[in-house]
mmCIF file of C-alpha atoms in Angstrom:
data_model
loop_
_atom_site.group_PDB
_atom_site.id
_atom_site.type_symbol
_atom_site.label_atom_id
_atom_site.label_comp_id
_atom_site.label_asym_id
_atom_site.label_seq_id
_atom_site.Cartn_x
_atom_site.Cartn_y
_atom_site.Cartn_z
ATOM 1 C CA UNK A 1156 215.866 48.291 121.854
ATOM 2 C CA UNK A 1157 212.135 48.751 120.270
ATOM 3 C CA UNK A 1158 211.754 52.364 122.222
ATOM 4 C CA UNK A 1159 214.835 53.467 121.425
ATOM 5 C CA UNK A 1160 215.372 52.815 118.137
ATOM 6 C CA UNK A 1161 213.799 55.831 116.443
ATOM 7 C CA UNK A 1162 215.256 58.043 118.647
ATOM 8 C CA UNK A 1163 219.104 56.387 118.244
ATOM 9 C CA UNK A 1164 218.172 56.549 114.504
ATOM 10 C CA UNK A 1165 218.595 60.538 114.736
ATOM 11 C CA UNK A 1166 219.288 61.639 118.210
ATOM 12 C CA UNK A 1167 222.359 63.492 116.292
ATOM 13 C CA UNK A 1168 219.910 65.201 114.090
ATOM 14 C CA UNK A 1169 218.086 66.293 117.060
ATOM 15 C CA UNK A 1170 220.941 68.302 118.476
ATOM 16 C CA UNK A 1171 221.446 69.938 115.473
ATOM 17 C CA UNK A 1172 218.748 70.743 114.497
ATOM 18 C CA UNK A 1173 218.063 72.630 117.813
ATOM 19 C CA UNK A 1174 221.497 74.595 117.644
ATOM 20 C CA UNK A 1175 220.088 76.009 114.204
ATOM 21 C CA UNK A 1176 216.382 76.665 115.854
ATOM 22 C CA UNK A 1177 218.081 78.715 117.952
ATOM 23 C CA UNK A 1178 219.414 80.869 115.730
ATOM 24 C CA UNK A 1179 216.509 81.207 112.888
ATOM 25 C CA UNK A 1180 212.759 81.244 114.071
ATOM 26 C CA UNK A 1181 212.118 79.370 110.851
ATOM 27 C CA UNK A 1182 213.216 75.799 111.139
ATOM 28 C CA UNK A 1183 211.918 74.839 107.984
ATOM 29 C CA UNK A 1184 214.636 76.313 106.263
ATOM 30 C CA UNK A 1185 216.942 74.628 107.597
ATOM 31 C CA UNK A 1186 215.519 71.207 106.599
ATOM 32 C CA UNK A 1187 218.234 70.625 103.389
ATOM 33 C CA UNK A 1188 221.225 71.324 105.488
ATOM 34 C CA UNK A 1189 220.132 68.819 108.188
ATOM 35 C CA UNK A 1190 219.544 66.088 105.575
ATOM 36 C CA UNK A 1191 223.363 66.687 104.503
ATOM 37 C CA UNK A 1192 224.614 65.927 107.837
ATOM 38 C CA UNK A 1193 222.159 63.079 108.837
ATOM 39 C CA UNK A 1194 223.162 61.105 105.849
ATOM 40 C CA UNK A 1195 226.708 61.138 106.527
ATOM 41 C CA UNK A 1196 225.746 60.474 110.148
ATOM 42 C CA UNK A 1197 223.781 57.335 109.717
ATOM 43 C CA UNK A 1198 225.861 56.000 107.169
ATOM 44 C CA UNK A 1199 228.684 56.237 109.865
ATOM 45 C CA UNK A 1200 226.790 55.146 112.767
ATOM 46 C CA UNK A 1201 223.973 52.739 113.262
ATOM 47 C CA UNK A 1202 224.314 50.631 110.515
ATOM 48 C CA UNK A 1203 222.002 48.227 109.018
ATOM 49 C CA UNK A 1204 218.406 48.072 110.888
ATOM 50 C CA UNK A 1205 216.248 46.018 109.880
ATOM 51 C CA UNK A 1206 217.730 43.329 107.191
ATOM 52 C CA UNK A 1207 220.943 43.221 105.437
ATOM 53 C CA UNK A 1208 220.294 42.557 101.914
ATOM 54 C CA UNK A 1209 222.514 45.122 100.760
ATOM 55 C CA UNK A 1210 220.074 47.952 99.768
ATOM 56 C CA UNK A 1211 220.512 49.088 103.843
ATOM 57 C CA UNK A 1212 222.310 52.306 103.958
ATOM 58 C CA UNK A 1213 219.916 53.516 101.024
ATOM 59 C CA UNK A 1214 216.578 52.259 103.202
ATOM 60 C CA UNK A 1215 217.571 54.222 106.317
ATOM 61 C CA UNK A 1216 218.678 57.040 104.967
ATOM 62 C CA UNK A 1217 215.572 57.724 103.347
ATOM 63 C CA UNK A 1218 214.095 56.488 106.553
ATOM 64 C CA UNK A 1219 216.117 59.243 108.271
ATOM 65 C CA UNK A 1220 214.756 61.807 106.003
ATOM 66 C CA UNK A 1221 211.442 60.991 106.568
ATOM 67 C CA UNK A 1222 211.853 61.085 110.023
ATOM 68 C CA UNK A 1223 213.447 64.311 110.063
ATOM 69 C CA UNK A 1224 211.080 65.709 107.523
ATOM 70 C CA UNK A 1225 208.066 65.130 110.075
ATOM 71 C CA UNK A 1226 210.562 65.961 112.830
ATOM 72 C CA UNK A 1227 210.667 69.388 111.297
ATOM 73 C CA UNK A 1228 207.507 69.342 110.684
ATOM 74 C CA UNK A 1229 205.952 69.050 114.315
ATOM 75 C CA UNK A 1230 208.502 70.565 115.516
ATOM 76 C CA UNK A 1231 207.214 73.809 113.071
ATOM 77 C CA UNK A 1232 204.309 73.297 114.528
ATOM 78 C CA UNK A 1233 205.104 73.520 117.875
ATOM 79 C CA UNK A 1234 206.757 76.486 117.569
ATOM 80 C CA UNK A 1235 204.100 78.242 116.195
ATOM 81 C CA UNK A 1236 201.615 77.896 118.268
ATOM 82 C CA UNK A 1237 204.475 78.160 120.745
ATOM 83 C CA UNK A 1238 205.106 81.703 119.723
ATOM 84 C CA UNK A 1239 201.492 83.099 119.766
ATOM 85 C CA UNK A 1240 201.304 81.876 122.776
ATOM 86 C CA UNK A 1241 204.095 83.340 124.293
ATOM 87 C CA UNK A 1242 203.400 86.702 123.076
ATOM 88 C CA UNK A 1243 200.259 86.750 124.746
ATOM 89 C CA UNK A 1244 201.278 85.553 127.966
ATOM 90 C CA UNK A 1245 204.344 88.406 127.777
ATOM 91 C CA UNK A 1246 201.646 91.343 126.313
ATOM 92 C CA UNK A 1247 199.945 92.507 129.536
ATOM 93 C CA UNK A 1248 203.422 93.087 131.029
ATOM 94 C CA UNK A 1249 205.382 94.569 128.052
ATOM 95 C CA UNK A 1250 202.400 96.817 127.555
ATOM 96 C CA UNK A 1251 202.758 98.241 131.309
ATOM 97 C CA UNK A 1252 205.915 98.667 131.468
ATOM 98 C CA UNK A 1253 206.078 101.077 128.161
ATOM 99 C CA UNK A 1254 203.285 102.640 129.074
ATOM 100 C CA UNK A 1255 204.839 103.454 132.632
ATOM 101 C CA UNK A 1256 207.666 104.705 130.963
ATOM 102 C CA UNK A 1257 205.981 107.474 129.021
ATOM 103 C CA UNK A 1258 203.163 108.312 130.760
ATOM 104 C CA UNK A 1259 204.825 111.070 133.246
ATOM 105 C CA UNK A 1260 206.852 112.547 130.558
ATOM 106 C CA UNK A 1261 203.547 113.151 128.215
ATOM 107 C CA UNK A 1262 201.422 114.368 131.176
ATOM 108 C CA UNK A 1263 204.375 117.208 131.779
ATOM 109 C CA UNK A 1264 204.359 117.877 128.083
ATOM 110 C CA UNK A 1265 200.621 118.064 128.560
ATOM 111 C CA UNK A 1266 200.506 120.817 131.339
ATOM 112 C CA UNK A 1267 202.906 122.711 129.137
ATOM 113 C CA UNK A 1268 200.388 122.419 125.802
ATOM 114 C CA UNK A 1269 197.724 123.086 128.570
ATOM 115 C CA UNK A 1270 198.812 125.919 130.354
ATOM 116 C CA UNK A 1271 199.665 127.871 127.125
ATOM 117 C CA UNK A 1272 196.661 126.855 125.339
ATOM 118 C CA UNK A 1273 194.638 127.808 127.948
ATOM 119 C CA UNK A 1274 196.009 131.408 128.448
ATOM 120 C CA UNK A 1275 196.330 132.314 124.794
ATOM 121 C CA UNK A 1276 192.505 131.300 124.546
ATOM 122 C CA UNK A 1277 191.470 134.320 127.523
ATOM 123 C CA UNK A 1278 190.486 137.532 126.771
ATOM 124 C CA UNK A 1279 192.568 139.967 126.038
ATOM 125 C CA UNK A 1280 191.719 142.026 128.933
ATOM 126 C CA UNK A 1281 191.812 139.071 131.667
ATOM 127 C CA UNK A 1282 195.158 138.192 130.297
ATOM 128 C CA UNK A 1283 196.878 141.232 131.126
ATOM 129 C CA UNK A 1284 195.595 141.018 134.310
ATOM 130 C CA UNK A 1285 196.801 137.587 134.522
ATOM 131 C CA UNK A 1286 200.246 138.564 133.258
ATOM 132 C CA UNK A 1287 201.464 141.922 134.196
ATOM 133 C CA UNK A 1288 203.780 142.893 131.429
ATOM 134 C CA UNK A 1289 203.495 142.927 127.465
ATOM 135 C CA UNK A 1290 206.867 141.090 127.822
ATOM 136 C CA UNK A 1291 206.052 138.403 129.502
ATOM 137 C CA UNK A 1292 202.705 137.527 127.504
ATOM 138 C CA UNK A 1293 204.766 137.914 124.376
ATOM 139 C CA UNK A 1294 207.091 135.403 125.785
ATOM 140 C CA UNK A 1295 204.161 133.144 126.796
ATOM 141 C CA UNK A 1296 202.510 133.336 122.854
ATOM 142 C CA UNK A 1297 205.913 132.197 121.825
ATOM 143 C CA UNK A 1298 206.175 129.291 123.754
ATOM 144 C CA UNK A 1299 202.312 128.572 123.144
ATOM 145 C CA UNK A 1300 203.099 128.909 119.142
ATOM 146 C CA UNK A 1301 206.218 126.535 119.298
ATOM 147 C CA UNK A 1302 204.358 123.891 121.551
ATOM 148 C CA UNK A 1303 201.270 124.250 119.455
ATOM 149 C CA UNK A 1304 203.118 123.653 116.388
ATOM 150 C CA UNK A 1305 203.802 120.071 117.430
ATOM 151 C CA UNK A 1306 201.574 117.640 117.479
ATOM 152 C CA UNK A 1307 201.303 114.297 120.019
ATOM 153 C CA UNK A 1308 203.236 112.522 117.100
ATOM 154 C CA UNK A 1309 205.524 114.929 116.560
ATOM 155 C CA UNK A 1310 205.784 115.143 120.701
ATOM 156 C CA UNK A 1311 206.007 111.275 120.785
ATOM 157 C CA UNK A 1312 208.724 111.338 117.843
ATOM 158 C CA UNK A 1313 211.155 113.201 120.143
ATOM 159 C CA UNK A 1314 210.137 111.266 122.961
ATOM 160 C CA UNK A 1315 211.362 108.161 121.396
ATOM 161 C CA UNK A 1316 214.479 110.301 120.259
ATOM 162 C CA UNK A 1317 215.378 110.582 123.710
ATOM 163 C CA UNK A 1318 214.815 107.569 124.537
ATOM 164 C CA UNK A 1319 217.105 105.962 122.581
ATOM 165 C CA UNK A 1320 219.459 108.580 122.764
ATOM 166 C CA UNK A 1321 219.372 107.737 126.563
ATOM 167 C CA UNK A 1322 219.477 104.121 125.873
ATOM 168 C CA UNK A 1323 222.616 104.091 123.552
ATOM 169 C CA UNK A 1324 224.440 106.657 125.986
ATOM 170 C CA UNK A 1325 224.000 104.289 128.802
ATOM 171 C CA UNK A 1326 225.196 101.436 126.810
ATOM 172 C CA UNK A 1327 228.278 103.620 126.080
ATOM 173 C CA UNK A 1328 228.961 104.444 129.602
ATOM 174 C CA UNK A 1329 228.756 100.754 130.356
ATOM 175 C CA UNK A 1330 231.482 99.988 127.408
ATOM 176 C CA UNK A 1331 233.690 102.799 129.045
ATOM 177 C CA UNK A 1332 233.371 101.472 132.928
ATOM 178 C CA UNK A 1333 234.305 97.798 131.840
ATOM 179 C CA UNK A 1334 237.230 99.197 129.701
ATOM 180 C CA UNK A 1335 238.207 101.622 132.072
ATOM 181 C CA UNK A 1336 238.002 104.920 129.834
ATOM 182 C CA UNK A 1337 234.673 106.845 131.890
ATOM 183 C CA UNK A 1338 235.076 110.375 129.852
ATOM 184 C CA UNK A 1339 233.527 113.518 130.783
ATOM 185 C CA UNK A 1340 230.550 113.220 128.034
ATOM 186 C CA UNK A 1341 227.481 112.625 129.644
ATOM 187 C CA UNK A 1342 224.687 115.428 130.203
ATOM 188 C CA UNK A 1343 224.131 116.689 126.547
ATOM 189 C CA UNK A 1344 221.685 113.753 125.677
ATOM 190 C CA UNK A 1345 219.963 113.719 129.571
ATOM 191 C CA UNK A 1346 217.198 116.902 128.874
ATOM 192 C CA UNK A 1347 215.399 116.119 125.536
ATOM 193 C CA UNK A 1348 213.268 119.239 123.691
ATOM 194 C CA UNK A 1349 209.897 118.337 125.730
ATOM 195 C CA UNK A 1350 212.182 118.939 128.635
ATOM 196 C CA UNK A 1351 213.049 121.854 127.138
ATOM 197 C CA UNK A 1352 209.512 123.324 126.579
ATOM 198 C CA UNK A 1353 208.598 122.210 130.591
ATOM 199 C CA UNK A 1354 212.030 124.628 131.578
ATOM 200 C CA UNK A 1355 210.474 127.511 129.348
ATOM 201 C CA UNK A 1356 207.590 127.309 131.101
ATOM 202 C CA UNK A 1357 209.169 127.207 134.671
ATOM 203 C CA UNK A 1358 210.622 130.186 133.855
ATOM 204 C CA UNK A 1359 208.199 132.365 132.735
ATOM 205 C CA UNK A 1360 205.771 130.814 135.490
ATOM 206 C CA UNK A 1361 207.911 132.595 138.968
ATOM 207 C CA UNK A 1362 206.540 135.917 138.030
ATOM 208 C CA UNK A 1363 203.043 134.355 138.561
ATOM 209 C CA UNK A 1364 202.692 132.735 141.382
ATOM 210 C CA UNK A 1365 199.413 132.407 141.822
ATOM 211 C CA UNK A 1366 199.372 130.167 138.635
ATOM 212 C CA UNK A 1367 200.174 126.794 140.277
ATOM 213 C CA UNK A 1368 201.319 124.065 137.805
ATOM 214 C CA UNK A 1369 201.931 120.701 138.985
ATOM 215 C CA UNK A 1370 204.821 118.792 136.935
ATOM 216 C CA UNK A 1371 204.623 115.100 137.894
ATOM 217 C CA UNK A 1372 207.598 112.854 138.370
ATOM 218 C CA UNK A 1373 207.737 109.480 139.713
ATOM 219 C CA UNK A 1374 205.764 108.482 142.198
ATOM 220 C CA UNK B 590 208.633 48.500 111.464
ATOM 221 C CA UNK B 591 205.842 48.412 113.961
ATOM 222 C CA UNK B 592 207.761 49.481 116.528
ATOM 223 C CA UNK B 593 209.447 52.330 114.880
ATOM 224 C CA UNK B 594 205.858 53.841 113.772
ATOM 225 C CA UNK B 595 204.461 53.415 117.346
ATOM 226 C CA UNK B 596 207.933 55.616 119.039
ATOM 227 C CA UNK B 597 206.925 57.927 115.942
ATOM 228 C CA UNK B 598 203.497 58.355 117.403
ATOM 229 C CA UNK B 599 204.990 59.410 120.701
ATOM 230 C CA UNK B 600 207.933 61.293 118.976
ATOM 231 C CA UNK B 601 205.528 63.577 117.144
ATOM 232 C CA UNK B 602 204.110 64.466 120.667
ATOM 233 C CA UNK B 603 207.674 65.700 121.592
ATOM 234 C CA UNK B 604 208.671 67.389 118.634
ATOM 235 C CA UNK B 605 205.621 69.155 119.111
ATOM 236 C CA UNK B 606 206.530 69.769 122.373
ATOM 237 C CA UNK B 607 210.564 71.189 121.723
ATOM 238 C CA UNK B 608 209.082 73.692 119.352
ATOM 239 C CA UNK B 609 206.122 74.692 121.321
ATOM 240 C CA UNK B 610 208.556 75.387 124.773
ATOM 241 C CA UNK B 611 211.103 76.807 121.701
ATOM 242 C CA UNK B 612 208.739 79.501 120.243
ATOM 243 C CA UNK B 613 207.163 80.357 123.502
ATOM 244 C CA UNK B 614 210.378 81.232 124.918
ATOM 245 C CA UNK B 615 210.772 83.493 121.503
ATOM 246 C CA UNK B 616 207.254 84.721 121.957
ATOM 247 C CA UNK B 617 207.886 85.658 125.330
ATOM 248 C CA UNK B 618 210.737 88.135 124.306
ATOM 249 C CA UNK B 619 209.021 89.547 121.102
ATOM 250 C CA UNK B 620 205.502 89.759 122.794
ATOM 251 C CA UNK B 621 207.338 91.983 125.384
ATOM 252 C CA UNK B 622 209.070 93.959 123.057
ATOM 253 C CA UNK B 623 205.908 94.429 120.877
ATOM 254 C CA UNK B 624 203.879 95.586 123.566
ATOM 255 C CA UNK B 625 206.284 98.065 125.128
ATOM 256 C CA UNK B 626 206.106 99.788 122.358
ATOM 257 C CA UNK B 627 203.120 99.571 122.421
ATOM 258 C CA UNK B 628 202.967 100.756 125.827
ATOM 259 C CA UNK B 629 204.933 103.673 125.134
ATOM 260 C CA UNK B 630 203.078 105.008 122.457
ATOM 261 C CA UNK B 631 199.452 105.058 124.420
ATOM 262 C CA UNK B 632 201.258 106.308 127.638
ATOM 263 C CA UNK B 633 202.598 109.004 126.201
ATOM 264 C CA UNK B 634 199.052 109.985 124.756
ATOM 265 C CA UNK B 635 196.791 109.141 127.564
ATOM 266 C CA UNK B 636 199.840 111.262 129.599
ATOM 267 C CA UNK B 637 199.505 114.155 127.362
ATOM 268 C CA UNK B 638 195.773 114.362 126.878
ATOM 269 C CA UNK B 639 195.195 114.067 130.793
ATOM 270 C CA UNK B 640 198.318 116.626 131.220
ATOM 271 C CA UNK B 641 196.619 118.753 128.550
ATOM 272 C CA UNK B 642 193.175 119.275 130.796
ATOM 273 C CA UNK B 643 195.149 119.219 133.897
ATOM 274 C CA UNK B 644 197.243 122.806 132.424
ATOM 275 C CA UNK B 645 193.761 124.448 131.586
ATOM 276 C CA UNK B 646 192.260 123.737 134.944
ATOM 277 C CA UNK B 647 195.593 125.407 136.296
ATOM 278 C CA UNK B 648 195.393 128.340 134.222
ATOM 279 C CA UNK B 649 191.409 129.009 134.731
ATOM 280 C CA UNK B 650 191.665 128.594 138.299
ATOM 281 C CA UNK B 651 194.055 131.091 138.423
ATOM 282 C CA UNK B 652 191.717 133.639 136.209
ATOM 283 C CA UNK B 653 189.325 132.866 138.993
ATOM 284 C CA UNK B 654 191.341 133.652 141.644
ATOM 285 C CA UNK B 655 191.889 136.492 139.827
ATOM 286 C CA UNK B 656 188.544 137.665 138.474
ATOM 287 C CA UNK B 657 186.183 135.746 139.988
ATOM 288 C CA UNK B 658 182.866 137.791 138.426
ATOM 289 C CA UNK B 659 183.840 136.558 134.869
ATOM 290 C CA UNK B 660 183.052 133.005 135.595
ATOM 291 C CA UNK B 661 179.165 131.995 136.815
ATOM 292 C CA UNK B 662 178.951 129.772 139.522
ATOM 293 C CA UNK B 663 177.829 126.831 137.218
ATOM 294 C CA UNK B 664 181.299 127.324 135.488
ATOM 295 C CA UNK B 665 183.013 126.928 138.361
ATOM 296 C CA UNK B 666 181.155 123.901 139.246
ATOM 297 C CA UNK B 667 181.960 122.205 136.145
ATOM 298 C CA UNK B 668 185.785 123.115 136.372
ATOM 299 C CA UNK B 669 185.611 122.238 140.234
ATOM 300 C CA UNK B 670 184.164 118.971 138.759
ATOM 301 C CA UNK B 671 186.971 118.392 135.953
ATOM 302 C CA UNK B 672 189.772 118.434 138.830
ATOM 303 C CA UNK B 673 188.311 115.918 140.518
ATOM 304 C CA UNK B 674 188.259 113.531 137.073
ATOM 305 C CA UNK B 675 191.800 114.306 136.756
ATOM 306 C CA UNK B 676 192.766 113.431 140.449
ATOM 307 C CA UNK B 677 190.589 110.712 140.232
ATOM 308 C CA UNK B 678 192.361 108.955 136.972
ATOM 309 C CA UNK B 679 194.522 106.517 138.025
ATOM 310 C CA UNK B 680 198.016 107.606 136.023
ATOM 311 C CA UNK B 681 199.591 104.064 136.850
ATOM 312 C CA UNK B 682 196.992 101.592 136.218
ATOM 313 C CA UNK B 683 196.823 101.101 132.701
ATOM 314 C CA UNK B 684 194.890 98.464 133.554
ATOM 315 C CA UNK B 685 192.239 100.474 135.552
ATOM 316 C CA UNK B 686 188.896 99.580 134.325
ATOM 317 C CA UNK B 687 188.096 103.316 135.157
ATOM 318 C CA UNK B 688 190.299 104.825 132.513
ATOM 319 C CA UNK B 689 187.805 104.908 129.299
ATOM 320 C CA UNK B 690 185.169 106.286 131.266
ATOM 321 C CA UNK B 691 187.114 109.216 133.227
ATOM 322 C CA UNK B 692 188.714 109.739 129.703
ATOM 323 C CA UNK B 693 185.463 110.302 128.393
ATOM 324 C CA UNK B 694 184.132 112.085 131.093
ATOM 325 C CA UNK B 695 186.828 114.534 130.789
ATOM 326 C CA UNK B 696 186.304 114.785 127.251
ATOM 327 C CA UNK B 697 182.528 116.236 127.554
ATOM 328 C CA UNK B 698 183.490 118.302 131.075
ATOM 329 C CA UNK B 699 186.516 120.212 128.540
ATOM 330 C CA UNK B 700 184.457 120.940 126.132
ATOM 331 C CA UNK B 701 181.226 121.481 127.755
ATOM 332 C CA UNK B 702 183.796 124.256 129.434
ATOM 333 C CA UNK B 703 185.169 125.887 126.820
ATOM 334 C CA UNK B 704 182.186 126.099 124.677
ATOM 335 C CA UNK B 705 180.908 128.166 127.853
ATOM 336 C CA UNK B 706 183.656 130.055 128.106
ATOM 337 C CA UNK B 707 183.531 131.215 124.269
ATOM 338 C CA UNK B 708 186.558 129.629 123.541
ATOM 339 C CA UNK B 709 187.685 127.544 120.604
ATOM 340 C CA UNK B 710 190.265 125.502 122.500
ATOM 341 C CA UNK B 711 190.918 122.734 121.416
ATOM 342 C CA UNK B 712 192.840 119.428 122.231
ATOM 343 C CA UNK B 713 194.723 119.071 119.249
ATOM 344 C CA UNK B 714 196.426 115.749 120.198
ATOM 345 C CA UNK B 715 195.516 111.799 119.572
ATOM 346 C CA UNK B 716 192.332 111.293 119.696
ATOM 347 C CA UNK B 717 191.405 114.523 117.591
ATOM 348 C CA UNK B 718 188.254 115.835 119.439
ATOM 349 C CA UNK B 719 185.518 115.004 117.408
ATOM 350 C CA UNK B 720 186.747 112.244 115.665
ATOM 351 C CA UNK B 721 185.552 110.190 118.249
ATOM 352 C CA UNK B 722 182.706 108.580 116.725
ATOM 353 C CA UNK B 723 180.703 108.376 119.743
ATOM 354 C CA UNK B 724 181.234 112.367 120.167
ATOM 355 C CA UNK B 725 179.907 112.956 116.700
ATOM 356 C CA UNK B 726 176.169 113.501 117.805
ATOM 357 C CA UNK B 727 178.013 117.062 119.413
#
């Protein structure tokens, strides 16, 4: 019995208390609500211990919350050190995969600030031999302005827009398909406004073709 | 009592133990989260910034195609040598111990370029130029 007898003593409180950990990363909190439910337990249960003088169900339940208190208390611990460590060893690959995620769509939003930066910076003269009409290099400082206008947060803003407008489309197609009810709404949330800016600048590029701009997609 | 102090001993071990395996299974999820965002933030920067260069290259390369007289031979060099940073940076290794240094490279090649030029382009994105603190002595 020796071995067994602390754990026996609150293997129920063990259960519970990892149903709660589950749900709340701070066990601690949890501590009064477990002591509730171990006293009734132990009072049911195990019975006397040790001696049977009388004072017994007193003794161990103080016993038990001493035992439950430290319980908690390693247990907090554990988890905490737990945690930090588990971030860490999750980091590396977290970080890569965001970072794969974005990186194509900023380098197209690049060439776009690029591109337009670069031409509204050449002389006058060079640019109208560059571009042959007044039209089309009117069109191209209006696309320059706009883009210019927005800066990487701004960029990265609408990005993340996107991305979640993406995300939470998905999720609805995915309710639809297991409920049967697919409707014809997809499309409007697939081309975000960077995507926008890279199809102005598609379109004003044809007329130029010796400009060559590489858009990147996935490799 | 002996006995139940000596199974507390080992007990403490385990508790330890449940909550360690407990919060770095939660620490797995939240690290990955964390860092994805993370992720997403500095890819989209690096991205842009390397996109950025990559546009101007197309767009003087062009002009020299174009009008090759306005740009000396030591201009063309350096732009020549800017494409080859940008091929060279390796988009989808974040983990690339290359990727500061080509950054930087590209950095002084840009700017070494358009000061020659006569330009006052500027990358306007994250990091500002300039507010690198290493670029200051410029």
């Amino acid at each position: 019995m020796e071995g067994n007898l602390a754990e026996e003593l609150y293997s129920e409180s063990l259960k519970l208390s990892k149903t709660n950990l589950v749900s709340s990363s701070t066990s601690v909190s949890k501590e009064s609500d477990l002591h509730d439910c171990l006293g009734d337990d132990s009072q049911d249960g195990d019975g006397p211990i040790w001696d049977s003088s009388g004072d017994e169900l007193n003794d161990s339940s103080e016993l038990d919350r001493e035992w439950q208190r430290r319980r908690d208390q390693h247990h907090t611990h554990g988890y905490r050190e737990g945690i930090t460590a588990g971030k860490e060893a999750s980091a590396q690959e977290g970080f890569n995969i965001g970072f794969k995620q974005s990186v194509l769509v900023g380098y197209n939003w690049g060439v776009v600030r690029g591109v337009t930066s670069a031409l509204s910076f050449l002389p006058d003269e060079l640019k109208e031999r560059l571009i042959g009409t007044q039209e089309k290099r009117n069109e191209f400082r209006d696309l320059y302005e706009s883009v210019h206008s927005l800066s990487t947060a701004d960029a990265l803003r609408l990005f993340n827009d996107n991305l979640m407008a993406k995300k939470a489309l998905e999720q609805r197609e995915n309710a639809e398909v297991s409920s049967h009810l697919a409707g014809p709404q997809e499309q409007s949330l697939g081309s975000g406004r960077l995507d926008n800016y890279m199809g102005e600048l598609q379109l004003l590029l044809p007329d130029s073709p010796d400009l060559r701009v590489h858009f990147r997609r996935d490799e | 009592m002996e006995d139940i102090f000596e199974s507390s001993l080992h007990l403490e071990e385990t508790h330890f133990e449940e909550g360690y395996s407990d919060g770095y299974k939660h620490g797995l999820v939240i690290g990955k989260e964390e860092a994805q965002q993370v992720g997403l933030r500095v890819g989209f920067e690096a991205g842009e910034e390397l996109g950025f260069y990559r546009g101007c290259i197309e767009v003087w390369n062009f002009a020299i195609r174009v009008d090759q007289t306005r740009f000396s031979d030591r201009i063309q060099k350096m732009i020549k040598q800017m494409e080859e940073l940008v091929e060279k940076y390796p988009v989808f290794d974040p983990e690339s111990e290359s990727v500061q240094e080509l950054m930087e490279a590209l950095r002084l090649k840009f700017r070494a370029i358009s000061a020659t030029l006569g330009m006052k382009l500027e990358y306007n994105g994250y990091p500002k130029m300039g507010q690198d603190p290493k670029e200051m002595g410029f």
